[in-house]
Coordinates of C-alpha atoms in Angstrom, one line a residue:
M1 CA 0.0 0.0 0.0
V2 CA 1.3 3.5 -0.8
F3 CA 0.1 6.6 0.9
I4 CA 0.8 9.7 -1.2
T5 CA 0.4 13.1 0.5
K6 CA 0.8 16.7 -0.5
N7 CA 3.2 18.8 1.5
K8 CA 1.5 20.2 4.7
K9 CA 2.7 23.2 6.6
N10 CA 4.7 22.3 9.6
S11 CA 2.9 23.5 12.8
V12 CA 6.0 23.5 15.1
D13 CA 8.9 26.0 15.4
I14 CA 11.0 27.4 18.1
N15 CA 8.4 30.1 18.9
T16 CA 5.5 27.6 19.2
P17 CA 3.8 28.3 22.6
L18 CA 4.7 25.4 25.0
F19 CA 1.2 25.3 26.4
S20 CA -0.3 24.5 22.9
L21 CA 1.8 21.3 22.8
A22 CA 1.8 20.4 26.5
A23 CA -1.9 20.8 27.3
P24 CA -3.2 18.1 24.9
V25 CA -0.5 15.7 26.0
F26 CA -1.4 16.3 29.7
I27 CA -5.2 15.9 29.0
Q28 CA -4.5 12.7 27.0
A29 CA -2.4 11.2 29.7
L30 CA -4.8 12.2 32.5
L31 CA -7.9 10.8 30.7
S32 CA -6.0 7.6 29.8
M33 CA -5.1 7.2 33.5
L34 CA -8.6 7.8 34.7
I35 CA -10.1 5.5 32.1
G36 CA -7.5 2.9 33.1
Y37 CA -8.8 3.1 36.7
A38 CA -12.3 2.7 35.4
D39 CA -11.3 -0.3 33.4
S40 CA -9.7 -2.0 36.5
L41 CA -12.8 -1.2 38.5
M42 CA -15.1 -2.9 36.0
L43 CA -12.9 -6.0 36.1
T44 CA -12.9 -5.9 39.9
R45 CA -16.7 -6.0 40.0
Y46 CA -16.7 -8.9 37.5
S47 CA -14.2 -11.2 39.1
D48 CA -11.2 -11.0 41.4
T49 CA -9.6 -13.9 39.5
A50 CA -10.0 -12.0 36.2
V51 CA -8.4 -8.9 37.7
G52 CA -5.3 -10.8 38.8
A53 CA -5.1 -12.6 35.5
V54 CA -5.4 -9.6 33.3
G55 CA -3.2 -7.5 35.5
N56 CA -0.4 -10.0 35.4
A57 CA -0.8 -10.6 31.7
N58 CA -0.6 -6.9 31.0
Q59 CA 2.6 -6.7 33.2
V60 CA 4.2 -9.2 30.9
L61 CA 3.0 -7.6 27.7
G62 CA 4.0 -4.2 29.0
F63 CA 7.5 -5.4 29.5
L64 CA 7.7 -7.0 26.1
T65 CA 6.4 -3.9 24.3
L66 CA 9.2 -1.8 25.7
A67 CA 11.0 -3.1 22.6
F68 CA 8.8 -0.8 20.5
T69 CA 10.2 2.3 22.1
I70 CA 13.6 1.5 20.5
I71 CA 12.3 2.9 17.2
S72 CA 9.1 4.8 18.1
S73 CA 10.9 7.2 20.5
A74 CA 13.8 7.6 18.2
S75 CA 11.6 8.3 15.2
G76 CA 10.1 11.3 17.0
V77 CA 13.5 12.8 17.5
V78 CA 14.7 12.2 14.0
V79 CA 11.5 13.5 12.4
S80 CA 11.6 16.6 14.5
Q81 CA 15.2 17.4 13.5
Y82 CA 14.4 16.8 9.8
L83 CA 11.4 19.0 10.0
G84 CA 13.5 21.7 11.6
A85 CA 16.1 21.4 8.9
K86 CA 13.4 21.7 6.2
E87 CA 14.6 18.4 4.7
H88 CA 11.2 17.0 3.9
D89 CA 12.4 14.8 1.1
K90 CA 13.7 12.1 3.5
L91 CA 10.6 12.0 5.8
G92 CA 8.9 9.3 3.8
R93 CA 11.9 7.0 4.3
I94 CA 12.0 7.6 8.0
Y95 CA 8.3 7.0 8.4
T96 CA 8.5 3.8 6.4
V97 CA 11.6 2.3 8.1
A98 CA 10.2 3.0 11.6
L99 CA 6.8 1.4 10.8
A100 CA 8.4 -1.6 9.0
F101 CA 10.8 -2.3 11.8
N102 CA 8.2 -2.1 14.6
F103 CA 5.8 -4.2 12.5
T104 CA 8.4 -6.9 12.1
L105 CA 9.5 -6.7 15.7
S106 CA 5.9 -7.0 16.9
L107 CA 5.3 -10.2 14.9
S108 CA 8.3 -11.7 16.7
I109 CA 6.9 -10.7 20.1
S110 CA 3.5 -12.2 19.1
A111 CA 5.3 -15.5 18.5
I112 CA 6.9 -15.3 21.9
V113 CA 3.5 -14.7 23.5
F114 CA 1.8 -17.5 21.7
I115 CA 4.6 -20.1 22.4
G116 CA 5.6 -19.0 25.9
S117 CA 2.6 -17.3 27.6
T118 CA 2.0 -20.2 30.0
T119 CA 5.8 -20.4 30.9
L120 CA 6.1 -16.7 31.4
L121 CA 3.1 -16.6 33.7
R122 CA 4.2 -19.5 35.8
F123 CA 7.6 -17.9 36.1
M124 CA 5.8 -15.0 37.7
Q125 CA 4.3 -17.4 40.2
L126 CA 0.8 -16.7 39.1
P127 CA -1.8 -18.9 40.9
E128 CA -2.9 -21.8 38.8
E129 CA -6.6 -20.7 38.9
M130 CA -5.6 -17.5 37.1
I131 CA -3.5 -19.2 34.4
P132 CA -6.4 -20.0 31.9
D133 CA -7.8 -16.5 31.9
A134 CA -4.3 -14.9 31.7
V135 CA -3.2 -17.1 28.8
S136 CA -6.4 -16.5 26.8
Y137 CA -6.0 -12.8 27.3
M138 CA -2.3 -12.8 26.4
K139 CA -2.8 -14.8 23.2
I140 CA -5.5 -12.5 21.9
V141 CA -3.9 -9.2 22.8
G142 CA -0.4 -10.5 22.0
G143 CA -1.5 -11.9 18.7
F144 CA -2.5 -8.4 17.6
I145 CA 0.2 -6.5 19.3
F146 CA 1.3 -5.1 16.0
L147 CA -1.7 -2.8 16.3
Q148 CA -0.2 -1.2 19.3
A149 CA 3.3 -1.1 17.8
L150 CA 2.1 0.7 14.7
T151 CA -0.3 3.1 16.5
D152 CA 2.4 4.1 19.0
T153 CA 4.8 4.9 16.1
F154 CA 2.1 7.0 14.4
Y155 CA 1.6 8.9 17.6
Q156 CA 5.3 9.9 17.6
F157 CA 5.0 11.1 14.0
L158 CA 2.0 13.2 14.9
R159 CA 3.7 14.7 18.0
S160 CA 6.8 15.6 16.0
N161 CA 4.5 17.5 13.6
G162 CA 2.7 19.3 16.4
K163 CA -0.6 17.4 15.9
M164 CA -1.2 17.0 19.7
V165 CA -4.9 17.8 19.8
F166 CA -5.8 15.0 17.4
G167 CA -3.8 12.5 19.4
M168 CA -5.6 13.5 22.5
V169 CA -9.1 13.1 20.9
L170 CA -8.1 9.8 19.3
S171 CA -6.8 8.4 22.6
L172 CA -10.0 9.4 24.4
T173 CA -12.1 7.8 21.7
T174 CA -10.3 4.5 21.7
N175 CA -10.2 4.3 25.4
A176 CA -13.9 5.0 25.6
L177 CA -14.5 2.2 23.0
N178 CA -12.5 -0.2 25.1
I179 CA -14.7 0.7 28.2
I180 CA -17.9 0.2 26.2
G181 CA -16.7 -3.1 24.8
N182 CA -15.8 -4.3 28.3
Y183 CA -19.2 -3.4 29.5
L184 CA -21.0 -5.1 26.7
L185 CA -18.9 -8.3 27.1
L186 CA -18.8 -8.4 30.9
Y187 CA -22.2 -7.0 31.9
G188 CA -24.3 -6.2 28.8
P189 CA -26.1 -8.1 26.2
L190 CA -22.9 -9.9 25.0
K191 CA -22.3 -11.3 28.4
V192 CA -24.1 -14.5 27.3
I193 CA -21.1 -15.3 25.1
G194 CA -19.2 -16.0 28.3
L195 CA -15.8 -14.8 27.1
G196 CA -14.8 -13.4 30.5
A197 CA -11.1 -12.2 30.4
A198 CA -11.0 -13.1 26.7
G199 CA -13.8 -10.6 26.2
V200 CA -11.7 -7.8 27.7
A201 CA -8.9 -8.8 25.2
V202 CA -11.3 -8.7 22.3
S203 CA -12.5 -5.3 23.3
S204 CA -8.9 -4.0 23.6
V205 CA -8.0 -5.4 20.2
F206 CA -11.1 -3.9 18.5
S207 CA -10.4 -0.4 20.0
R208 CA -6.8 -0.6 18.9
L209 CA -7.8 -1.6 15.4
V210 CA -10.2 1.3 15.1
G211 CA -7.5 3.6 16.4
L212 CA -4.9 2.4 13.9
I213 CA -7.3 2.9 11.0
V214 CA -8.2 6.4 12.0
I215 CA -4.7 7.5 12.8
S216 CA -3.3 6.2 9.5
V217 CA -6.0 8.0 7.5
Y218 CA -5.3 11.2 9.4
F219 CA -1.6 10.8 8.8
R220 CA -2.2 10.5 5.0
L221 CA -4.4 13.6 4.9
N222 CA -2.5 15.9 7.3
I223 CA 1.2 14.9 7.6
D224 CA 3.9 15.8 5.2
G225 CA 5.5 12.6 3.8
D226 CA 4.4 9.3 2.4
I227 CA 4.7 5.6 3.4
S228 CA 5.7 3.2 0.7
L229 CA 7.5 -0.1 0.3
R230 CA 9.6 1.5 -2.5
Y231 CA 11.6 3.2 0.3
L232 CA 12.8 -0.1 1.5
V233 CA 14.6 -1.0 -1.8
P234 CA 17.5 -0.6 -1.5
F235 CA 17.1 -0.7 2.2
P236 CA 18.1 2.6 3.9
K237 CA 20.6 1.2 6.4
D238 CA 21.7 4.7 7.3
I239 CA 18.3 5.7 8.6
L240 CA 17.8 2.5 10.5
K241 CA 21.3 3.0 12.1
S242 CA 20.4 6.5 13.2
L243 CA 17.1 5.2 14.7
L244 CA 18.8 2.4 16.5
T245 CA 21.7 4.6 17.7
L246 CA 19.1 6.9 19.3
G247 CA 16.6 4.3 20.4
I248 CA 18.6 1.5 21.9
P249 CA 20.1 3.6 24.8
T250 CA 16.6 5.0 25.6
A251 CA 15.0 1.6 25.5
G252 CA 17.9 0.2 27.6
E253 CA 17.3 2.8 30.2
N254 CA 13.6 2.1 30.3
I255 CA 14.2 -1.6 30.7
S256 CA 16.8 -1.0 33.4
Y257 CA 14.3 1.3 35.2
N258 CA 11.5 -1.3 35.1
I259 CA 13.8 -4.0 36.5
S260 CA 15.1 -1.7 39.2
Q261 CA 11.5 -0.9 40.2
I262 CA 10.7 -4.6 40.4
V263 CA 13.7 -5.0 42.7
I264 CA 12.6 -2.0 44.8
S265 CA 9.0 -3.4 45.0
A266 CA 10.5 -6.8 46.1
M267 CA 12.2 -5.0 49.0
V268 CA 9.0 -3.1 49.9
N269 CA 7.2 -6.4 49.9
T270 CA 9.4 -7.4 52.9
M271 CA 8.2 -4.4 54.9
G272 CA 4.6 -5.6 55.5
I273 CA 1.2 -5.0 54.1
V274 CA 0.9 -1.4 55.4
A275 CA 4.0 -0.4 53.4
I276 CA 3.0 -2.4 50.3
N277 CA -0.5 -0.7 50.2
T278 CA 0.8 2.7 51.1
K279 CA 3.3 2.6 48.3
I280 CA 0.4 2.0 45.9
Y281 CA -1.7 4.7 47.3
C282 CA 1.1 7.3 47.3
G283 CA 2.2 6.3 43.8
T284 CA -1.3 6.8 42.5
L285 CA -1.5 10.3 44.1
T286 CA 1.9 11.4 42.8
N287 CA 1.0 10.4 39.3
F288 CA -0.7 13.7 38.8
S289 CA 2.5 15.6 39.4
Y290 CA 4.3 13.3 37.1
L291 CA 1.7 13.7 34.3
Y292 CA 2.3 17.5 34.2
S293 CA 6.1 17.2 34.2
I294 CA 6.2 14.6 31.4
S295 CA 3.7 16.7 29.3
V296 CA 6.0 19.7 29.5
A297 CA 9.0 17.5 28.8
V298 CA 7.4 16.0 25.6
A299 CA 6.4 19.4 24.4
T300 CA 9.9 20.9 25.0
Q301 CA 11.5 17.9 23.4
I302 CA 9.6 18.5 20.2
I303 CA 10.5 22.2 20.0
V304 CA 14.1 21.5 20.8
G305 CA 14.3 18.8 18.1
H306 CA 13.0 21.3 15.5
A307 CA 15.4 24.0 16.8
V308 CA 18.5 21.7 16.7
G309 CA 17.5 20.5 13.2
A310 CA 17.5 24.2 12.2
R311 CA 20.9 24.7 14.0
E312 CA 19.3 27.2 16.4
Y313 CA 21.2 25.9 19.4
D314 CA 20.9 29.1 21.4
A315 CA 17.2 29.1 21.0
A316 CA 17.0 25.5 22.0
Y317 CA 19.1 26.2 25.1
K318 CA 16.8 29.1 26.2
R319 CA 13.7 27.1 25.5
V320 CA 14.7 24.5 28.0
I321 CA 15.5 27.0 30.7
R322 CA 12.2 28.7 30.1
S323 CA 10.4 25.3 30.4
V324 CA 12.1 23.9 33.5
I325 CA 11.3 26.7 36.0
P326 CA 7.5 27.0 35.3
A327 CA 7.2 23.2 35.1
M328 CA 9.0 22.8 38.5
I329 CA 6.7 25.5 40.1
V330 CA 3.6 23.7 38.9
S331 CA 4.7 20.2 39.7
V332 CA 5.9 21.2 43.2
S333 CA 2.6 23.1 43.7
I334 CA 0.7 19.9 42.8
A335 CA 2.9 17.9 45.2
V336 CA 2.3 20.4 48.0
T337 CA -1.5 20.3 47.3
N338 CA -1.2 16.5 47.5
L339 CA 0.5 16.8 50.9
L340 CA -2.2 19.2 52.2
L341 CA -5.0 17.1 51.0
S342 CA -3.4 13.7 51.9
P343 CA -5.5 13.2 55.1
F344 CA -8.6 13.2 52.9
T345 CA -7.3 11.6 49.7
L346 CA -5.5 8.8 51.5
S347 CA -8.7 8.0 53.5
L348 CA -10.4 7.4 50.1
F349 CA -8.1 4.4 49.7
T350 CA -8.1 3.1 53.2
D351 CA -9.3 3.6 56.8
N352 CA -6.1 2.2 58.3
T353 CA -4.7 5.0 60.4
E354 CA -1.2 3.6 60.3
S355 CA -1.2 3.6 56.5
I356 CA -2.6 7.1 56.4
A357 CA 0.0 8.4 58.8
L358 CA 2.8 6.7 56.8
G359 CA 1.3 8.1 53.6
R360 CA 1.4 11.7 54.9
K361 CA 5.1 11.3 55.6
I362 CA 5.7 10.0 52.1
M363 CA 3.9 13.0 50.6
V364 CA 6.4 15.3 52.4
I365 CA 9.3 13.6 50.7
A366 CA 7.4 13.6 47.4
V367 CA 7.6 17.4 47.3
F368 CA 11.4 17.2 47.1
L369 CA 11.3 14.3 44.7
E370 CA 9.3 16.4 42.2
I371 CA 12.0 19.1 42.2
G372 CA 14.5 16.6 40.8
R373 CA 12.1 14.6 38.7
T374 CA 10.8 17.7 36.8
C375 CA 14.3 18.9 36.0
N376 CA 15.3 15.4 34.8
L377 CA 12.3 14.9 32.6
V378 CA 12.5 18.2 30.8
I379 CA 16.3 18.4 30.4
I380 CA 16.9 14.7 29.6
N381 CA 14.2 14.6 27.0
S382 CA 15.7 17.7 25.5
M383 CA 19.2 16.2 25.5
R384 CA 17.8 13.2 23.6
A385 CA 16.0 15.6 21.1
S386 CA 19.4 17.1 20.4
G387 CA 21.0 13.7 19.7
D388 CA 22.8 13.5 23.1
V389 CA 21.5 10.0 24.2
K390 CA 24.5 8.1 25.6
F391 CA 25.3 10.3 28.6
P392 CA 21.7 10.5 30.1
T393 CA 21.4 6.7 29.6
V394 CA 24.6 5.9 31.4
L395 CA 23.8 8.4 34.1
G396 CA 20.3 7.1 34.5
I397 CA 21.3 3.4 34.9
C398 CA 24.1 4.3 37.3
S399 CA 21.9 6.5 39.4
M400 CA 18.8 4.2 39.5
W401 CA 20.9 1.3 40.7
G402 CA 23.7 3.1 42.6
V403 CA 21.4 5.5 44.4
S404 CA 17.7 4.5 44.2
A405 CA 18.0 0.7 44.5
L406 CA 21.1 0.7 46.7
F407 CA 19.9 3.2 49.2
T408 CA 16.4 1.7 49.3
Y409 CA 18.2 -1.3 50.8
I410 CA 20.4 0.8 53.1
L411 CA 17.8 3.3 54.3
G412 CA 14.7 1.2 54.0
I413 CA 15.9 -2.1 55.3
R414 CA 19.3 -1.9 57.0
L415 CA 18.6 1.3 58.8
G416 CA 14.9 0.4 59.4
L417 CA 13.4 3.6 57.9
G418 CA 10.9 1.5 55.9
L419 CA 8.9 3.1 53.1
C420 CA 10.2 6.6 54.1
G421 CA 13.7 5.4 53.4
V422 CA 12.5 4.1 50.0
W423 CA 11.0 7.4 49.0
A424 CA 14.1 9.3 50.3
A425 CA 16.3 7.1 48.1
M426 CA 14.2 7.8 45.0
A427 CA 14.2 11.5 45.8
A428 CA 18.0 11.5 46.1
D429 CA 18.3 9.7 42.8
E430 CA 16.1 12.3 41.0
I431 CA 17.8 15.3 42.7
I432 CA 21.4 14.1 42.0
R433 CA 20.6 13.4 38.4
G434 CA 18.8 16.8 38.1
V435 CA 21.9 18.6 39.3
I436 CA 24.2 16.7 36.9
V437 CA 22.0 17.1 33.8
S438 CA 21.5 20.8 34.5
V439 CA 25.2 21.4 34.6
R440 CA 25.7 19.4 31.4
W441 CA 22.9 21.4 29.6
K442 CA 24.5 24.7 30.7
R443 CA 27.9 23.6 29.5
G444 CA 26.4 22.8 26.1
S445 CA 27.9 19.3 25.7
W446 CA 24.8 18.4 23.8
R447 CA 25.6 20.9 21.0
G448 CA 26.9 19.4 17.8
K449 CA 25.2 16.0 18.2
R450 CA 22.6 16.9 15.5
I451 CA 21.3 13.8 13.7
V452 CA 20.6 15.4 10.3
K453 CA 24.2 16.2 9.5
D454 CA 25.0 12.4 9.7
E455 CA 22.4 11.7 7.0
T456 CA 23.3 14.4 4.5

């Protein structure tokens, strides 16, 4: 299939208002999170076994799909720089290579899921009564995992072109379709089919299929560039090399982070039920601060990518400085509000006074954590947008293990500070990294790492 498009005006430049890009990303992430909670609630009311089965299956699938970020995240950076450099003639090749790679990779992951789903779930010590539901869910969702891989890649293309509002509307629509499908198959007229957890999988696949069709049509009509198999002959090895050079370090850091969080969670699991539950409650509340920070980081990354592509390094530098301070003020304000409201908000999750008291202490530490995390998100994403990917990756891996994980053990377990020690270790990790990347950004070590020049 060949998509042929006319040139469309690029909607992003260095002067693009940050809010116009960040607001849709924030709303999209917030709605997705809230709908995700509603999705879980529907399963909870249907069956406790189904909740555990689907939850564990999604954890496995989520880990496997980190592989997609190798290309999808990198394609966003490369596309932004080429748009900034006004080199539109190579966009079609970039789009095609990114989609072809993730499609091929997703087929391999589908094979892994089909062949090894039972083994993977038993490795996670999933109770035997949950295995049938989890396996059926994994095989359906995993069998069509290419839908997610392609859609996520298209989302990166749209973001690089500044089409945030459409992405927000589409995400809301597909999530709503998923909720409706869940209702029809779990409680509505289609309940008689008796699909159970498999019905939830069918609903997910259907909503993703609709999303992929809509986003591909929108891409064809509104985005500069075309997708065609002719771009793969001869195969553009230079483009794939650039995508992998940017994407592998980022994906490696994400994988390392997820593994470190599993290790930290394992240590928290030794602290008792109060600590385990409180970690979940506080993590849920602090998500709101994180959503704002990551929205600003994504918006800044896009603008910086365009600026670096146009060789406007000074403008990129100033854009980041102007983004960090307001983002930090808002994120810390959200964290302080979380702290002030914590006696009420924590009581929505539990009536355990010990858990509420512990949660309030955690929310104090979370204020300091947000200072470092906001700085990290904005600057590190901007460093990657400039092509500087190795340093933040090495720094992140060293810090998440040498500070966060190590001091979780030292403070939380050895010194007996419990969950407060865990949060203190995570805050220290974020703050230390924040200081280091701030210094590197000011020194300008990221300048001169522009991707476009390597392709021309």
